[in-house]
Short mmCIF file of C-alpha atoms in Angstrom, two decimals:
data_model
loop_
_atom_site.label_atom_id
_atom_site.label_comp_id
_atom_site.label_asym_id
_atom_site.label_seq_id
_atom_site.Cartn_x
_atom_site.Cartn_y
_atom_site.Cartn_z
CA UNK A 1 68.00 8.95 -36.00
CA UNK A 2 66.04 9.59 -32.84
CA UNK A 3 66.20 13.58 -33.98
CA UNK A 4 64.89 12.66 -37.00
CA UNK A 5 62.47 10.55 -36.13
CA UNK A 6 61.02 13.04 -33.60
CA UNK A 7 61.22 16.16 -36.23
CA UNK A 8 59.02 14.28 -38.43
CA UNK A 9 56.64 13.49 -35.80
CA UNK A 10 56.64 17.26 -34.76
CA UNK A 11 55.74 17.76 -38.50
CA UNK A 12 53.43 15.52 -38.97
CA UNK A 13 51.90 17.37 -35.90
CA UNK A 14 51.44 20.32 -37.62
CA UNK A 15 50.30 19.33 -40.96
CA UNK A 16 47.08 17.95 -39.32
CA UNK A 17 47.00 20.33 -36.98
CA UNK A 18 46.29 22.97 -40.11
CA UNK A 19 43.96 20.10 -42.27
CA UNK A 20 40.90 22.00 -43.44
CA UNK A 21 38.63 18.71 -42.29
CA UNK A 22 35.48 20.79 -44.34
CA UNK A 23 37.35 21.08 -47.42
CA UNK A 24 37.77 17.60 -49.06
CA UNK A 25 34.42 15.55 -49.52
CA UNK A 26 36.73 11.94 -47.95
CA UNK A 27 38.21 13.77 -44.86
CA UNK A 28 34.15 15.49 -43.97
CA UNK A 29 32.44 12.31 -44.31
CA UNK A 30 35.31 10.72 -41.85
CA UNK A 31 34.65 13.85 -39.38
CA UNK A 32 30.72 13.10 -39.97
CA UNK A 33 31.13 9.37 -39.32
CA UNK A 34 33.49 9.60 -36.40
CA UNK A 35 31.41 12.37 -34.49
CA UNK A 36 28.05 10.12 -34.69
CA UNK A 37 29.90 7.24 -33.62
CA UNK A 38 31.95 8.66 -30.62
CA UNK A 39 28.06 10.44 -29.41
CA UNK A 40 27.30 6.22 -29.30
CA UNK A 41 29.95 5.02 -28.10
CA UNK A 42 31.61 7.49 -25.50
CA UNK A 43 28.57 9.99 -24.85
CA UNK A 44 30.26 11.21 -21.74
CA UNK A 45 32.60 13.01 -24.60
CA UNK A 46 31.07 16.58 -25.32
CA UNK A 47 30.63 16.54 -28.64
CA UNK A 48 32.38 20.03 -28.75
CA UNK A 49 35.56 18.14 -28.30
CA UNK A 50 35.13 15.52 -31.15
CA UNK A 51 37.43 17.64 -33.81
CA UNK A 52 39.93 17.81 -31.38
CA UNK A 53 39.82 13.98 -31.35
CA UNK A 54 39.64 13.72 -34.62
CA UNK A 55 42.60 14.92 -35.70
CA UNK A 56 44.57 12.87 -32.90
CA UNK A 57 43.02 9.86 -34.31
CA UNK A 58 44.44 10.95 -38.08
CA UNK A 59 47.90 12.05 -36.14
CA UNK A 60 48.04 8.54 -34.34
CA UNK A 61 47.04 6.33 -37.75
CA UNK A 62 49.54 8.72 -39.69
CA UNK A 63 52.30 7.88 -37.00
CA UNK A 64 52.04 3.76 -37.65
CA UNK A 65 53.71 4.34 -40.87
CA UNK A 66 56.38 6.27 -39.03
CA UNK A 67 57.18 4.10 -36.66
CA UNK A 68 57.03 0.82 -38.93
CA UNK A 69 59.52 2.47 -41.78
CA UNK A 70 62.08 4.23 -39.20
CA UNK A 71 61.73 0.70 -36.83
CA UNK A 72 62.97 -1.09 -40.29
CA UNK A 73 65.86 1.43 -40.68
CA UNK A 74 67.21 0.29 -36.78
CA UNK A 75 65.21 3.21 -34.12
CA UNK A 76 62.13 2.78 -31.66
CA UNK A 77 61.12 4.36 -29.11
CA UNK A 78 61.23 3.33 -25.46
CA UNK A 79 58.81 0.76 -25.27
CA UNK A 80 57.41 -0.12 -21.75
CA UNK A 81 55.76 -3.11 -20.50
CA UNK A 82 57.43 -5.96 -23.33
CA UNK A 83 57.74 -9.19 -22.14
CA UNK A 84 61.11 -10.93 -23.16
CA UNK A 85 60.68 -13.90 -21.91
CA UNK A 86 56.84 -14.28 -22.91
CA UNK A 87 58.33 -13.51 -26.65
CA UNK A 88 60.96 -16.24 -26.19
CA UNK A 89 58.20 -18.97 -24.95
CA UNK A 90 56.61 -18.62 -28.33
CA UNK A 91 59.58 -20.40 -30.33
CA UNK A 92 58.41 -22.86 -27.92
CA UNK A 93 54.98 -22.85 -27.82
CA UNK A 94 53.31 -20.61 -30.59
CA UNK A 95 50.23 -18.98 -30.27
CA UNK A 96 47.68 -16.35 -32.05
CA UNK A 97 48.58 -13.11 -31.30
CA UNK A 98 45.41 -10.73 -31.36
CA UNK A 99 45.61 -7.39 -31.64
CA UNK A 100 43.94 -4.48 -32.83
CA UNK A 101 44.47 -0.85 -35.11
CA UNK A 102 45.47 0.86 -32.31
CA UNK A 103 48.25 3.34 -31.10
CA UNK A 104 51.51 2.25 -32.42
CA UNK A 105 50.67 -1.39 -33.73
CA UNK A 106 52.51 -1.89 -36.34
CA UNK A 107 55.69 -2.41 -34.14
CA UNK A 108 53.90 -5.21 -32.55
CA UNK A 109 55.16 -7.65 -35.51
CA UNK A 110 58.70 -5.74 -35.37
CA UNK A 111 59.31 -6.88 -31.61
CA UNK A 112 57.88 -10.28 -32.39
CA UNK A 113 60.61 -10.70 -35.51
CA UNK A 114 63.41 -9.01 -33.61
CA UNK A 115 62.46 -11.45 -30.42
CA UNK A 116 63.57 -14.31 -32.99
CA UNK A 117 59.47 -15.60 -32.69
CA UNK A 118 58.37 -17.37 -35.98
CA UNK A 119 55.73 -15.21 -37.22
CA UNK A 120 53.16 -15.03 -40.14
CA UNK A 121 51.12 -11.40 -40.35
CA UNK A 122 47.41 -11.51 -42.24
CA UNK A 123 47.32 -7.91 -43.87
CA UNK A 124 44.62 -7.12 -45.91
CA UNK A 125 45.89 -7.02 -49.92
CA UNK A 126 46.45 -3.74 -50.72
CA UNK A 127 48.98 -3.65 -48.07
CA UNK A 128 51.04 -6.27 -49.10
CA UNK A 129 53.24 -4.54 -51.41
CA UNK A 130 54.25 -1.77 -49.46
CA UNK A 131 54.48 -3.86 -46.31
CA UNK A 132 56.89 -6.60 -47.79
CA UNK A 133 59.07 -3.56 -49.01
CA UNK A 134 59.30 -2.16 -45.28
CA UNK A 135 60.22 -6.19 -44.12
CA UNK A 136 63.02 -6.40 -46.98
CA UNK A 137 64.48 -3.41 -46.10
CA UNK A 138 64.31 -3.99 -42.75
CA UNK A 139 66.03 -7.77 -42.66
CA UNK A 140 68.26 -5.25 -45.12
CA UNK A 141 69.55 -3.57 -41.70
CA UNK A 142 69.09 -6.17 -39.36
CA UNK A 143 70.37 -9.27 -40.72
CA UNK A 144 69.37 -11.35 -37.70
CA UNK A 145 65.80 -10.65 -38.25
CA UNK A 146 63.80 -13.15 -38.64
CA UNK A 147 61.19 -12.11 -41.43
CA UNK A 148 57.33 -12.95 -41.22
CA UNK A 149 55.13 -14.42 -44.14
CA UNK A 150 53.20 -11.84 -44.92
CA UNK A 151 49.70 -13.35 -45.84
CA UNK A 152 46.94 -12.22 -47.83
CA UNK A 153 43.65 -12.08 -45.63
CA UNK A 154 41.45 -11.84 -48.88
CA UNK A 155 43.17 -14.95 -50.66
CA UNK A 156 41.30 -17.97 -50.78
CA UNK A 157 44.28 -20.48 -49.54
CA UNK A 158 44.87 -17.83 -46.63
CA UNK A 159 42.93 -20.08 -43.99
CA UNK A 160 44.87 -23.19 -45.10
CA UNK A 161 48.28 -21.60 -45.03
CA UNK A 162 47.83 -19.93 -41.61
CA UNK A 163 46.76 -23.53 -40.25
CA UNK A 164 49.63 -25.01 -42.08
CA UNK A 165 52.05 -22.44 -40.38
CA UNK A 166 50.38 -22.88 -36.71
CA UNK A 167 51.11 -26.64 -37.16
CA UNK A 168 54.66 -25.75 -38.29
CA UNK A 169 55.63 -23.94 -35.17
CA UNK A 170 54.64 -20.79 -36.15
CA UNK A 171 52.51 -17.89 -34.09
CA UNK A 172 49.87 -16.25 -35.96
CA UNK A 173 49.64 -12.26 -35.37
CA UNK A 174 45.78 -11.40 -36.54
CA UNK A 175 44.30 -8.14 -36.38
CA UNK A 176 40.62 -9.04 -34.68
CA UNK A 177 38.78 -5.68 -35.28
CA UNK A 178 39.00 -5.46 -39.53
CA UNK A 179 36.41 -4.07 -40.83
CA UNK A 180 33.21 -6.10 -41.00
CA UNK A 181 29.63 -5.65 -41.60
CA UNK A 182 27.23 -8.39 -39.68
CA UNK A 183 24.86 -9.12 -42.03
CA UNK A 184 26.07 -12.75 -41.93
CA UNK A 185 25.11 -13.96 -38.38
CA UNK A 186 27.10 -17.51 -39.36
CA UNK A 187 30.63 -15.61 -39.64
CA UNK A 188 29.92 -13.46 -37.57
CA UNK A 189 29.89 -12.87 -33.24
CA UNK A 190 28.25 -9.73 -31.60
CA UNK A 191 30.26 -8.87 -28.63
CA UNK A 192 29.60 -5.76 -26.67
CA UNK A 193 31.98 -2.86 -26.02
CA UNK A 194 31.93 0.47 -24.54
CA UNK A 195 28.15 -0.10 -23.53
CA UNK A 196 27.40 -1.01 -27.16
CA UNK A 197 28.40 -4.24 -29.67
CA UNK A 198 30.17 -4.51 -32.53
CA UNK A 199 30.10 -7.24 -35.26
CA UNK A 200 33.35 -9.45 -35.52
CA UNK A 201 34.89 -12.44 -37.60
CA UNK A 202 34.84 -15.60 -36.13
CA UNK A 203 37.87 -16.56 -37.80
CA UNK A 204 40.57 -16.18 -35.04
CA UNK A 205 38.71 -18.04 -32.69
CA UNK A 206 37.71 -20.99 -35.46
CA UNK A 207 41.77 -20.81 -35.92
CA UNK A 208 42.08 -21.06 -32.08
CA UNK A 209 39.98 -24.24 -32.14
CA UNK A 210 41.26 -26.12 -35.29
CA UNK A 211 44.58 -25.77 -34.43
CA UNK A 212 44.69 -25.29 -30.44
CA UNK A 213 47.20 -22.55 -30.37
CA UNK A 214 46.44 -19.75 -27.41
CA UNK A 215 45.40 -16.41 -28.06
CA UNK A 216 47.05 -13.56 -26.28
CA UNK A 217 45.46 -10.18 -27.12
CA UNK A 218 48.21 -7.28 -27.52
CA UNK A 219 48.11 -4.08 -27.60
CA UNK A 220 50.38 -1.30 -28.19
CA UNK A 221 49.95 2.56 -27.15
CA UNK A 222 51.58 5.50 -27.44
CA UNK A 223 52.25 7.43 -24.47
CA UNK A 224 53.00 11.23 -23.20
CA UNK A 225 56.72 10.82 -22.69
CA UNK A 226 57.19 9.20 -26.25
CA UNK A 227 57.57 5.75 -25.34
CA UNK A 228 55.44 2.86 -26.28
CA UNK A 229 53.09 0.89 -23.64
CA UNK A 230 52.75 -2.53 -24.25
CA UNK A 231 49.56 -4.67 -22.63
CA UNK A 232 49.19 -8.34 -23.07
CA UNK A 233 45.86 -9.65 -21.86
CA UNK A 234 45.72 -12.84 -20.07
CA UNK A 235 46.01 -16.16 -22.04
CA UNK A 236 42.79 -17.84 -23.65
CA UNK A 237 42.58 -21.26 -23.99
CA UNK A 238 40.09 -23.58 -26.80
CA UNK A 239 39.34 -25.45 -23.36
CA UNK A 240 38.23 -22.12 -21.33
CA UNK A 241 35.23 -22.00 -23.47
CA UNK A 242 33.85 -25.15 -24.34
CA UNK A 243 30.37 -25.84 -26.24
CA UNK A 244 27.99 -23.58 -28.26
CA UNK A 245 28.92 -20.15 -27.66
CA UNK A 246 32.82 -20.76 -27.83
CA UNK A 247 33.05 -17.98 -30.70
CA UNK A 248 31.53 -15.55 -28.85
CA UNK A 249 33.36 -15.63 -25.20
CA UNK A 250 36.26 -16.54 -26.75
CA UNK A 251 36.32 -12.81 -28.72
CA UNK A 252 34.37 -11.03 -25.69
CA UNK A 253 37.49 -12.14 -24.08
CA UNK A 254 39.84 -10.49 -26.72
CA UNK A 255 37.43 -7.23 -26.86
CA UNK A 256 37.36 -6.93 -23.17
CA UNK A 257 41.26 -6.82 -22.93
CA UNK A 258 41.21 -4.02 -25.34
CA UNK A 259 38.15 -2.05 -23.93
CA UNK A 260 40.20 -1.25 -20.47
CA UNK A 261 42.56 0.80 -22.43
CA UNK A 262 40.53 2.04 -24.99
CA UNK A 263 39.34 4.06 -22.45
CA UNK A 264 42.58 5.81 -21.24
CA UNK A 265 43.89 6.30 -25.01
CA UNK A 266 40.32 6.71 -27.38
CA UNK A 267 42.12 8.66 -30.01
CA UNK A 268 44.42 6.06 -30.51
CA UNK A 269 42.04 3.74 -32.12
CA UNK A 270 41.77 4.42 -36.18
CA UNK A 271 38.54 2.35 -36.42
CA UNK A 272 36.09 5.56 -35.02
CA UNK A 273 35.77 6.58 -38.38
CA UNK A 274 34.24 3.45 -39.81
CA UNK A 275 33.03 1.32 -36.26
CA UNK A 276 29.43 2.12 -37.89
CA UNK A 277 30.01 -0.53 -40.26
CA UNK A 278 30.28 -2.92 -37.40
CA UNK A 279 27.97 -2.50 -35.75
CA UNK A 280 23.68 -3.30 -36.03
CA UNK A 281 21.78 0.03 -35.83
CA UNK A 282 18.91 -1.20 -34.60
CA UNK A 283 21.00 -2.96 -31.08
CA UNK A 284 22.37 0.51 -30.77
CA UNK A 285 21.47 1.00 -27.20
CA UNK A 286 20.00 5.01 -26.39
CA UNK A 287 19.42 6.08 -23.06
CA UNK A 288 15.70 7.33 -22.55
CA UNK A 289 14.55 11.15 -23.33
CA UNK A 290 18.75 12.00 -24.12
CA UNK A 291 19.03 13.38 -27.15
CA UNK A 292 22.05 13.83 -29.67
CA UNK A 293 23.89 16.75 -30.41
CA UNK A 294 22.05 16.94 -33.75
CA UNK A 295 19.88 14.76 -35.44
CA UNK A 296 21.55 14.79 -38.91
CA UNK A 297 25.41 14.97 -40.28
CA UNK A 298 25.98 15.79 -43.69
CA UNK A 299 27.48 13.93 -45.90
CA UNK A 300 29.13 15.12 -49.47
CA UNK A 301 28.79 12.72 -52.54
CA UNK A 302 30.77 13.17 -56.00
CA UNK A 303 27.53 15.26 -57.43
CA UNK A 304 25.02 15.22 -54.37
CA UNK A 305 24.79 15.92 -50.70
CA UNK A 306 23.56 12.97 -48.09
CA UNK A 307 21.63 13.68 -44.65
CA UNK A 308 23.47 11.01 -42.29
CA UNK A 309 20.66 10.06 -39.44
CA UNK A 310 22.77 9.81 -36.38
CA UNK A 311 20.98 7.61 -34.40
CA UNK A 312 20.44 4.61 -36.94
CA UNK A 313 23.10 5.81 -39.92
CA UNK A 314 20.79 5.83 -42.03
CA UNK A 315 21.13 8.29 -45.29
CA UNK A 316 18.82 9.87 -47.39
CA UNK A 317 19.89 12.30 -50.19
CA UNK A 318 19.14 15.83 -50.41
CA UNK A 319 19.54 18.77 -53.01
CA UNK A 320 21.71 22.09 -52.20
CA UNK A 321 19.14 24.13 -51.86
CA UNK A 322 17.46 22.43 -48.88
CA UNK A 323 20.92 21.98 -47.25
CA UNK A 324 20.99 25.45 -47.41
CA UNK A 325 17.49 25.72 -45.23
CA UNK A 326 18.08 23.19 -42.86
CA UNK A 327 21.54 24.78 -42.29
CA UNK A 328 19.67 27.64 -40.65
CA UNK A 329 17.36 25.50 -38.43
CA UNK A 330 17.90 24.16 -34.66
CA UNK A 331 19.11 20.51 -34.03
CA UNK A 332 20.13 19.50 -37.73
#
């Protein structure tokens, strides 16, 4: 299976490696999107070298389904860094496992259920099909595995039956960087990252507090040799941060484990071609007289064209013809 497994990787490889990223209106707007926000958020990246990244980010989001549907049918890879006996304390002592849409994540809950942890996953709905087809068949080839609930995030009971669970004995893995918007400062923390912010959920940390369970942020990466790096950050408490601004230190804390490898493995994180919709344009912070690469990234609607400002995201639209022009001037 390991054969296997690696021949699809290799072509999975190649069919991204050949993607026409110009031709499809979805796949340009990604590339437009992505490009503005690495210039933000990692300016020390030429931005010669952002296609390149690109497609490694599409390659490493691709690979997650790969490495969920061949870890239900019995093969990993090597993974590196997984704590055994950390796993076995949370039969024990459950917590709320945070981690993030990065690198090879989705085998994060497949260690947890073949550790023999009691475990409930929050996907986001349209997931839910496909993902509790994956867990059948996998408890299908394994039948010691101990199967997750699978919860809705975008049911309205979700927040009572994740509480329930906790209380049961059960560890809560949460994905802490879904896509959010922070126009609702109530719901919402602004923690920085990268020498920016971005806009998260206080949910994890409200669950954190309601039902005193830990939070250990997790993170799985892929790595040259083909095996799997797994980081846990340190453990963080309700009582660590007490008062007022609990929500906020209490996710700096989770955003702060991640940033550290963020750094050694950018292309590994699938949210570059959305972050701007976490984030408040007018907080982004711009270093004095440095300009951008270009001012404007183009955008393609179903019947019109869009001129994406880079340094606020803002859009404007534009006819074909004056695309055309300001295809031939400097800076665009």
């Amino acid at each position: 299976m390991k054969k296997r497994y690696q021949a699809h990787r290799e072509s999975i490889r190649k069919e991204v490696d050949q993607l026409d990223i110009t031709a499809a209106a979805q796949l340009h707007n990604q590339f437009t999107f992505f490009s503005a926000n690495m210039e933000h958020f990692m300016p020390v990246l030429p931005p010669s070298e952002h296609e390149a990244r690109f497609r490694e980010t599409i390659f490493h989001k691709r690979l997650s389904r790969l490495d969920l549907s061949y870890a239900a049918a019995g093969y990993m890879p090597r993974i590196a860094g997984w704590d055994a006996a950390w796993a076995d304390s949370l039969k024990q002592q459950p917590a709320i496992v945070a981690c993030a849409h990065m690198g090879a994540h989705m085998l994060i809950g497949m260690l947890l259920a073949k550790a023999g942890v009691p475990l409930a996953v929050l996907v986001v709905g349209r997931l839910l099909p496909s993902l509790t087809e994956i867990w059948k068949a996998a408890a299908h080839a394994d039948p010691t595995l101990k199967l997750p609930e699978i919860i809705d995030a975008g049911a309205r009971t979700s927040l009572r039956r994740l509480m329930n669970l906790a209380k049961a004995g059960v560890s809560l893995l949460i994905y802490w960087d879904g896509e959010e918007h922070g126009g609702n400062t109530n719901s919402h923390v602004c923690v920085p990252l990268l020498g920016q912010h971005i806009v998260l959920q206080r949910g994890m940390p409200f669950l954190a507090r309601t039902t005193g369970l830990p939070i250990y942020p997790l993170t799985a990466f892929r790595q040259r040799d083909g095996s799997v790096g797994v980081s846990r950050g340190g453990c963080i408490r309700v009582e660590d941060y007490r008062g007022p601004d609990f929500f906020h230190y209490t996710m700096q804390a989770v955003v702060d484990s991640f940033s550290s490898l963020l750094i050694h493995f950018p292309a590994q994180w699938n949210n570059w071609t959305h972050l701007h919709r976490m984030i408040r344009p007018d907080r982004l912070f711009a270093d004095a007289g440095r300009e951008l690469s270009s001012r404007y990234g183009v955008l393609k609607g179903t019947d019109a064209y869009y001129l994406l400002k880079r340094d606020d995201f803002h859009a404007m639209e534009i006819s074909e013809g004056l695309l055309a022009k300001l295809g031939n001037a400097t800076n665009v």
